[in-house]
Short mmCIF file of C-alpha atoms in Angstrom, two decimals:
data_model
loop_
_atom_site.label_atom_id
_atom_site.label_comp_id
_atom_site.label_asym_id
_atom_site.label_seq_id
_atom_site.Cartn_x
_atom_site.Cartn_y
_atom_site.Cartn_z
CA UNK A 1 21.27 -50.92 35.79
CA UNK A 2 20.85 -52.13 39.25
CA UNK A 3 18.98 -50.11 41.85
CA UNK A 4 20.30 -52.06 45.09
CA UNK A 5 18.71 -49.98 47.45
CA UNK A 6 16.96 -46.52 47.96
CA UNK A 7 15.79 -45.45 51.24
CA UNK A 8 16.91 -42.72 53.81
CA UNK A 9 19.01 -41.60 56.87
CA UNK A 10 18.63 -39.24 59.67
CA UNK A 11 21.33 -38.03 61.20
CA UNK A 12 21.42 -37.11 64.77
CA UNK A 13 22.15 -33.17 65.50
CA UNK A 14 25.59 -33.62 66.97
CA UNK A 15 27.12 -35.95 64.20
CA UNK A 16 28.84 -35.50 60.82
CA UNK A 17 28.58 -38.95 59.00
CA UNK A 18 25.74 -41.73 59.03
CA UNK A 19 26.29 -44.77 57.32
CA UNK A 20 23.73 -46.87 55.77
CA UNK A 21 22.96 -50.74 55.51
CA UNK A 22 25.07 -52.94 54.20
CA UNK A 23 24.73 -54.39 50.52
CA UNK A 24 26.39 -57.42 49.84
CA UNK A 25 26.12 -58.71 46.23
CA UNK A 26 27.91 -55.89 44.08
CA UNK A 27 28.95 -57.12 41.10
CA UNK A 28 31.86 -54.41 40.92
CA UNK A 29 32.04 -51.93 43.82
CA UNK A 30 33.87 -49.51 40.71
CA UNK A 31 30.48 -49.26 39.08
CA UNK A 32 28.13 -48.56 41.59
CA UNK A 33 27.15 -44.82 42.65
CA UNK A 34 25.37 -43.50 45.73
CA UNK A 35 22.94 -41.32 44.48
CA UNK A 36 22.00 -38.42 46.53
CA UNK A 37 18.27 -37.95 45.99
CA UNK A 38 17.28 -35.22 48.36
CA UNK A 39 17.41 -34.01 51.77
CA UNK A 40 15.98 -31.90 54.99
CA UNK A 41 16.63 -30.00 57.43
CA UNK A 42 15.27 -30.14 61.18
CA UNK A 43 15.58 -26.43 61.78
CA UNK A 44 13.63 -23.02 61.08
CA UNK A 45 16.85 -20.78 60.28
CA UNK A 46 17.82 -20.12 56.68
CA UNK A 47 21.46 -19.83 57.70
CA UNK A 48 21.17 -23.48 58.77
CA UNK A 49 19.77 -25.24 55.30
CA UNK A 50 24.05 -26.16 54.42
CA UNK A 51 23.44 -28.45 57.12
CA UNK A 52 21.19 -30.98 54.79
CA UNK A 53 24.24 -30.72 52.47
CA UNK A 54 26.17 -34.69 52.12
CA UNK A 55 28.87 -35.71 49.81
CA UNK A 56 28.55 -39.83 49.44
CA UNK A 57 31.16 -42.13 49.75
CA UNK A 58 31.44 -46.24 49.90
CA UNK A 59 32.88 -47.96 52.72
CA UNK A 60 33.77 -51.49 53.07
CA UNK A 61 32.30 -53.10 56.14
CA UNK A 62 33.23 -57.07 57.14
CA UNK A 63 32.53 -58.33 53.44
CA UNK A 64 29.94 -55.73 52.10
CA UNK A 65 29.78 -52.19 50.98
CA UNK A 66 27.54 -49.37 52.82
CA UNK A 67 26.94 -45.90 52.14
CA UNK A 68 28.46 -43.34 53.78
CA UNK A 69 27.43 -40.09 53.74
CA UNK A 70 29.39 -36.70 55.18
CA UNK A 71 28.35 -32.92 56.03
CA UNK A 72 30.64 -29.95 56.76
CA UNK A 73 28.31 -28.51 60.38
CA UNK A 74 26.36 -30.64 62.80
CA UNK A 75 23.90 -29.00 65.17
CA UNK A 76 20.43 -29.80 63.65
CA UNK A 77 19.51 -33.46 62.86
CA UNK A 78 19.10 -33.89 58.88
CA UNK A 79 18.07 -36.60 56.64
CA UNK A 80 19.50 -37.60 53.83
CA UNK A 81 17.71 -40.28 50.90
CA UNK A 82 19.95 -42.03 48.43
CA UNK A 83 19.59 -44.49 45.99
CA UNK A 84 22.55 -47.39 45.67
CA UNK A 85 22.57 -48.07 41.87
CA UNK A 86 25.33 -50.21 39.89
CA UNK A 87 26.15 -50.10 36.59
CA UNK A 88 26.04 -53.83 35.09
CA UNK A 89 28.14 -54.65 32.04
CA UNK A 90 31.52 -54.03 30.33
CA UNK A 91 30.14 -51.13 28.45
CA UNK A 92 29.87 -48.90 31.93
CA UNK A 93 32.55 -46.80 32.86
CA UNK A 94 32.11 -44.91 36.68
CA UNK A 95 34.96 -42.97 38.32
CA UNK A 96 34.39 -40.32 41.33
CA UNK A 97 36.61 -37.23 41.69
CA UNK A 98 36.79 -35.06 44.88
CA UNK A 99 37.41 -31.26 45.14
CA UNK A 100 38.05 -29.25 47.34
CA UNK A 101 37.73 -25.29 47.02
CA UNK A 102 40.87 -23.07 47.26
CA UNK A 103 38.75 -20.44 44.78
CA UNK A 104 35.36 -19.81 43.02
CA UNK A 105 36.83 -22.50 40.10
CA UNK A 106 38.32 -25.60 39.89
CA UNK A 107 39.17 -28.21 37.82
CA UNK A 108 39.92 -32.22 38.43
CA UNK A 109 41.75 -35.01 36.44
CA UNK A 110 39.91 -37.90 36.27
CA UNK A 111 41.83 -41.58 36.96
CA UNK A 112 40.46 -43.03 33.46
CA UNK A 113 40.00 -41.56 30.50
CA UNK A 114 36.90 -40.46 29.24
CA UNK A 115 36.18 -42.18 25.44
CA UNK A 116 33.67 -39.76 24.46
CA UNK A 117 32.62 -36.92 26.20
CA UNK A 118 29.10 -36.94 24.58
CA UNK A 119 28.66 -40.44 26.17
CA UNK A 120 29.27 -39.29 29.82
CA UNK A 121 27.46 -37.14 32.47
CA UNK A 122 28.02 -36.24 36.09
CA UNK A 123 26.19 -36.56 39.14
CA UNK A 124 27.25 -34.19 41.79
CA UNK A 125 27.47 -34.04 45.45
CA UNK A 126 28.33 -31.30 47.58
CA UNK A 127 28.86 -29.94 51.41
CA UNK A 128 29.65 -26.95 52.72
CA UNK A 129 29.80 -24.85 56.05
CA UNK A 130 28.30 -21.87 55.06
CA UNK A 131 24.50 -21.63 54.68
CA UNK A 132 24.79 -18.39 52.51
CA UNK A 133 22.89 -18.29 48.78
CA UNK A 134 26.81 -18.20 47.06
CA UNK A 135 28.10 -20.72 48.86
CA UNK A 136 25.62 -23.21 48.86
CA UNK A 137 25.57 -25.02 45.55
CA UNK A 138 28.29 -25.65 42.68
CA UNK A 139 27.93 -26.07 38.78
CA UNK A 140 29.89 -29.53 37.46
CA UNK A 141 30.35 -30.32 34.04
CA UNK A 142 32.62 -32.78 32.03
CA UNK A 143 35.48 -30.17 30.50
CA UNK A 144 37.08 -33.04 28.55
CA UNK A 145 37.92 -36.31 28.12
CA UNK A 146 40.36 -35.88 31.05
CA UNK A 147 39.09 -33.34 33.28
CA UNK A 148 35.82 -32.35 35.45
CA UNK A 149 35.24 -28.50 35.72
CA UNK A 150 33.68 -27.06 38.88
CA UNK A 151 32.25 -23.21 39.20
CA UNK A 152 30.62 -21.64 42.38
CA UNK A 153 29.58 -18.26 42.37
CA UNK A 154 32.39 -15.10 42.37
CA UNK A 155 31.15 -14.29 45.42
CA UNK A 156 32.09 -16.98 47.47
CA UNK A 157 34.58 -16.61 49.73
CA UNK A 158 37.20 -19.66 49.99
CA UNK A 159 39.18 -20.49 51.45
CA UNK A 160 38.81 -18.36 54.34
CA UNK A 161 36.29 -19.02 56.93
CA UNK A 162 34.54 -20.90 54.22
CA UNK A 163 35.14 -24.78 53.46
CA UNK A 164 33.57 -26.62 50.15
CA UNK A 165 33.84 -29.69 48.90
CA UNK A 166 32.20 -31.42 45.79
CA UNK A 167 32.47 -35.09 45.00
CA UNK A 168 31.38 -35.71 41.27
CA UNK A 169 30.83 -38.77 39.42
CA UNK A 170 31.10 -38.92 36.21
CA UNK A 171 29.45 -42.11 34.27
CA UNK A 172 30.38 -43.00 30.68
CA UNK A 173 28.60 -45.69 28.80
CA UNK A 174 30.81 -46.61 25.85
CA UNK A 175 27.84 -49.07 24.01
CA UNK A 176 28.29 -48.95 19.82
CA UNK A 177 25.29 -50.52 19.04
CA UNK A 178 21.69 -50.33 19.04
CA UNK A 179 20.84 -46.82 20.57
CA UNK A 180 24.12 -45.36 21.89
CA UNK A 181 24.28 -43.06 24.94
CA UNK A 182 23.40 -39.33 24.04
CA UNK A 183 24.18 -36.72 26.52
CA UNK A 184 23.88 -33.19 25.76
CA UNK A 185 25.44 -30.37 28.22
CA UNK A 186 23.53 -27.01 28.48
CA UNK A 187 24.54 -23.72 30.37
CA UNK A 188 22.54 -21.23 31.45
CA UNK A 189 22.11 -18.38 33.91
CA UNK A 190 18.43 -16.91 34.92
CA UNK A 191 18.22 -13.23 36.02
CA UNK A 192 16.64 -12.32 39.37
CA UNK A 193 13.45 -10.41 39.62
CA UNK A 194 10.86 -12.57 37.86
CA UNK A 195 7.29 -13.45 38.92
CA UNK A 196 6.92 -16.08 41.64
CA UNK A 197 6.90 -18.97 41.33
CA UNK A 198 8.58 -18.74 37.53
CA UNK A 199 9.27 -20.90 34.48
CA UNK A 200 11.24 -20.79 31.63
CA UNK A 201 12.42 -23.17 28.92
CA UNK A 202 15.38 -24.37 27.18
CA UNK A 203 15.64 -25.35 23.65
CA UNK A 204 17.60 -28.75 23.46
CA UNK A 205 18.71 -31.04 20.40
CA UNK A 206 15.72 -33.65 19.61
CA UNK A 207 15.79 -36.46 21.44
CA UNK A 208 15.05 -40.18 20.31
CA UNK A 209 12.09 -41.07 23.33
CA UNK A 210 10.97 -38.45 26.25
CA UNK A 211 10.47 -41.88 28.17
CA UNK A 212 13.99 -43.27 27.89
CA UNK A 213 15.70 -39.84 28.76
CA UNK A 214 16.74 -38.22 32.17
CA UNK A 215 17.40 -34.69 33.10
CA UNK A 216 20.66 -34.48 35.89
CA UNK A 217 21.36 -30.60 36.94
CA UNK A 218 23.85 -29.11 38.67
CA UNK A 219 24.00 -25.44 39.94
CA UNK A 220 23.84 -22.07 42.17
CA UNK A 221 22.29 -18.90 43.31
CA UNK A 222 24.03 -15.69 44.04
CA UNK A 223 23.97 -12.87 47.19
CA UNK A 224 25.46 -12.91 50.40
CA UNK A 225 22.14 -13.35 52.69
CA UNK A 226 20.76 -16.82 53.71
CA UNK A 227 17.40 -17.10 51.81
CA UNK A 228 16.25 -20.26 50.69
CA UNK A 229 14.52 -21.82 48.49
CA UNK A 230 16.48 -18.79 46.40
CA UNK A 231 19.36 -20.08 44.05
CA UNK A 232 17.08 -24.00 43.61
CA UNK A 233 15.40 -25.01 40.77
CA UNK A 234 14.22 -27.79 39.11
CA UNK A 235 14.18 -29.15 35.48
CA UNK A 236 11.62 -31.63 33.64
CA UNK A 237 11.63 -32.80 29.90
CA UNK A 238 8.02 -31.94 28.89
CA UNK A 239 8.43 -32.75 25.27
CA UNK A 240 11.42 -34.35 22.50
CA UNK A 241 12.91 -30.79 22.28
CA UNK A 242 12.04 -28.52 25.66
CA UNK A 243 13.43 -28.67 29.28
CA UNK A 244 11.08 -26.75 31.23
CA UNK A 245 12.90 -25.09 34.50
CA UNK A 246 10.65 -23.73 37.13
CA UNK A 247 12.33 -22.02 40.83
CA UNK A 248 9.73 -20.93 43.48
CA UNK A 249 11.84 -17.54 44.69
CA UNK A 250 13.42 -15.26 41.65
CA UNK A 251 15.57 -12.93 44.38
CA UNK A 252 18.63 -14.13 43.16
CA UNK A 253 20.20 -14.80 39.59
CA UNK A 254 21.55 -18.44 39.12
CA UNK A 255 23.67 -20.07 37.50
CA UNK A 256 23.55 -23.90 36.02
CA UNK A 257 24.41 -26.95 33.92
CA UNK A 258 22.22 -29.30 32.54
CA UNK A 259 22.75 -33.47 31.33
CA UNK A 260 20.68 -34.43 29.13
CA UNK A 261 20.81 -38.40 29.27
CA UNK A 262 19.17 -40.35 26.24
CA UNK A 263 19.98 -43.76 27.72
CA UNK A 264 21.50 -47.05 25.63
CA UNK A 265 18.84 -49.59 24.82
CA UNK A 266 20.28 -53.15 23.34
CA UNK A 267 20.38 -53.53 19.67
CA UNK A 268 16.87 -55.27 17.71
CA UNK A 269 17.76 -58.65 17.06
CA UNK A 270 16.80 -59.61 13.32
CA UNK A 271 17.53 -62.34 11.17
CA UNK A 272 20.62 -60.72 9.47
CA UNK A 273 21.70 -59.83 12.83
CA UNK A 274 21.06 -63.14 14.71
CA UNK A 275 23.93 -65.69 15.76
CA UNK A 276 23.30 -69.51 14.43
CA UNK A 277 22.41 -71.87 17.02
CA UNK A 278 24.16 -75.16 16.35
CA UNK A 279 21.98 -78.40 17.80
CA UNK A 280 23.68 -81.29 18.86
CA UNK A 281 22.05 -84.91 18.46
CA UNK A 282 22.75 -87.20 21.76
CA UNK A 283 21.67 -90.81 21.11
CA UNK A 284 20.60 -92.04 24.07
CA UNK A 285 21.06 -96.06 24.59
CA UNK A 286 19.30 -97.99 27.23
CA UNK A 287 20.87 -101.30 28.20
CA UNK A 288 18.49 -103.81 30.22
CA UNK A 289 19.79 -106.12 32.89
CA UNK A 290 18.65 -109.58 32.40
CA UNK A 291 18.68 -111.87 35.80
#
């Protein structure tokens, strides 16, 4: 894995897309992701946060790649911090579906089929032009080997005045050896009225290291008003077997999906598992000149 870049954009109060710089060297434009890594928002109205909101995208520019990254409403300046990453190897598999919302579900086929679903996880992206707790998030999971499933909450309402869109990467690593890939998928919904700020956990399968495992989380908050931070949480792996969730603002019950990534680590070379190195002898002659 690659990290080519990570940095950030603002973008100026009347415009839609900002690109970023260029990146030259990809090994395979396929297997490189833009990773959205957070955002803000240069305004003081709640109804305004959507506008901090990017899907990511790669464009080709003259010979090189650069991020580009989209919102739904200008009007505020925003910035926007991503991470270029690519995937290095033949064991990698990255693919990208987009969505757009005609209903509070979805689902999307993906171009390549996915080996094994327990070997894959998705990394979500999503804008929208309403700044309201129900409409500003979705849930993404991997359905099935040929399909990404998308939820926002029943309350939203598209596709009238409301437009959504989610762009979801999925990544597969299809390694057989050494450690393999783990990822295990939780669901889970939190009820509303808790004591602020508030944390709860979540019982997952054992994992092999705490140190060589991510958390990726996808999700949304419910209501009709405009109150953020309500419907946002975050997620940290505080031991082998807990995911400790924590949200500052319990007005609302929310929904979400969890990845939990143990990554692939290369296979301990022993001597059963070795290759033989075969040395070649070169003779080397040296001829004088005589005058």
């Amino acid at each position: 894995i690659r990290v080519k870049e990570q940095t950030s954009l603002t973008i100026g109060s009347g415009s839609l897309t900002i690109t970023g710089g260029s990146i030259t060297d990809f090994q395979n434009i396929n297997d490189a992701v833009p990773f959205i890594t957070g955002w803000t928002v240069d305004s003081g109205t709640a109804s305004e946060s959507n506008r901090g909101l990017f899907a990511g995208a790669w464009r080709p520019l003259a010979g090189s790649f650069n991020p580009i990254f989209a919102r739904k409403t200008s009007g505020t300046a925003a910035t926007v911090s991503y991470a270029a990453v690519e995937f290095i190897g033949k064991n990698w598999e990255i693919q990208a579906v987009e969505h757009a919302f005609t209903g509070v579900t979805g689902q999307e086929n993906v171009e390549q089929f996915i080996h094994d679903v327990n070997k894959a996880f998705v990394h979500v992206q999503f804008d929208t032009n309403s700044g309201a707790n129900d409409e500003a998030g979705v849930k993404a999971w991997i359905a099935d080997q040929n399909a990404i499933g998308l939820s926002l909450r029943a309350g939203a309402s598209v596709p009238n005045a409301v437009t959504m869109r989610a762009i979801v990467w999925a990544i597969e690593n299809t390694q057989t050896d050494g450690n393999e890939m783990n990822v295990q998928t939780w669901f889970g919904t939190r009820a509303n009225g808790g004591t602020e700020p508030e944390t709860w956990t979540q019982t997952v399968n054992a994992v092999r290291d705490v140190n060589q495992t991510s958390l990726f989380l996808s999700g949304v908050g419910g209501g009709t008003g405009s109150t953020p931070p309500r419907g946002v949480i975050d997620a940290t792996l505080t031991n082998t077997t807990t995911v400790t969730l924590w949200q500052s603002d319990t007005g609302v019950e929310t929904e979400f999906a969890i990845n939990v990534i143990e990554w692939p680590t290369a296979p301990t070379v022993t001597a059963s598992t070795a290759k033989t190195a075969f040395t070649f002898n070169v003779n080397i002659v040296t001829t004088k000149s005589h005058s």
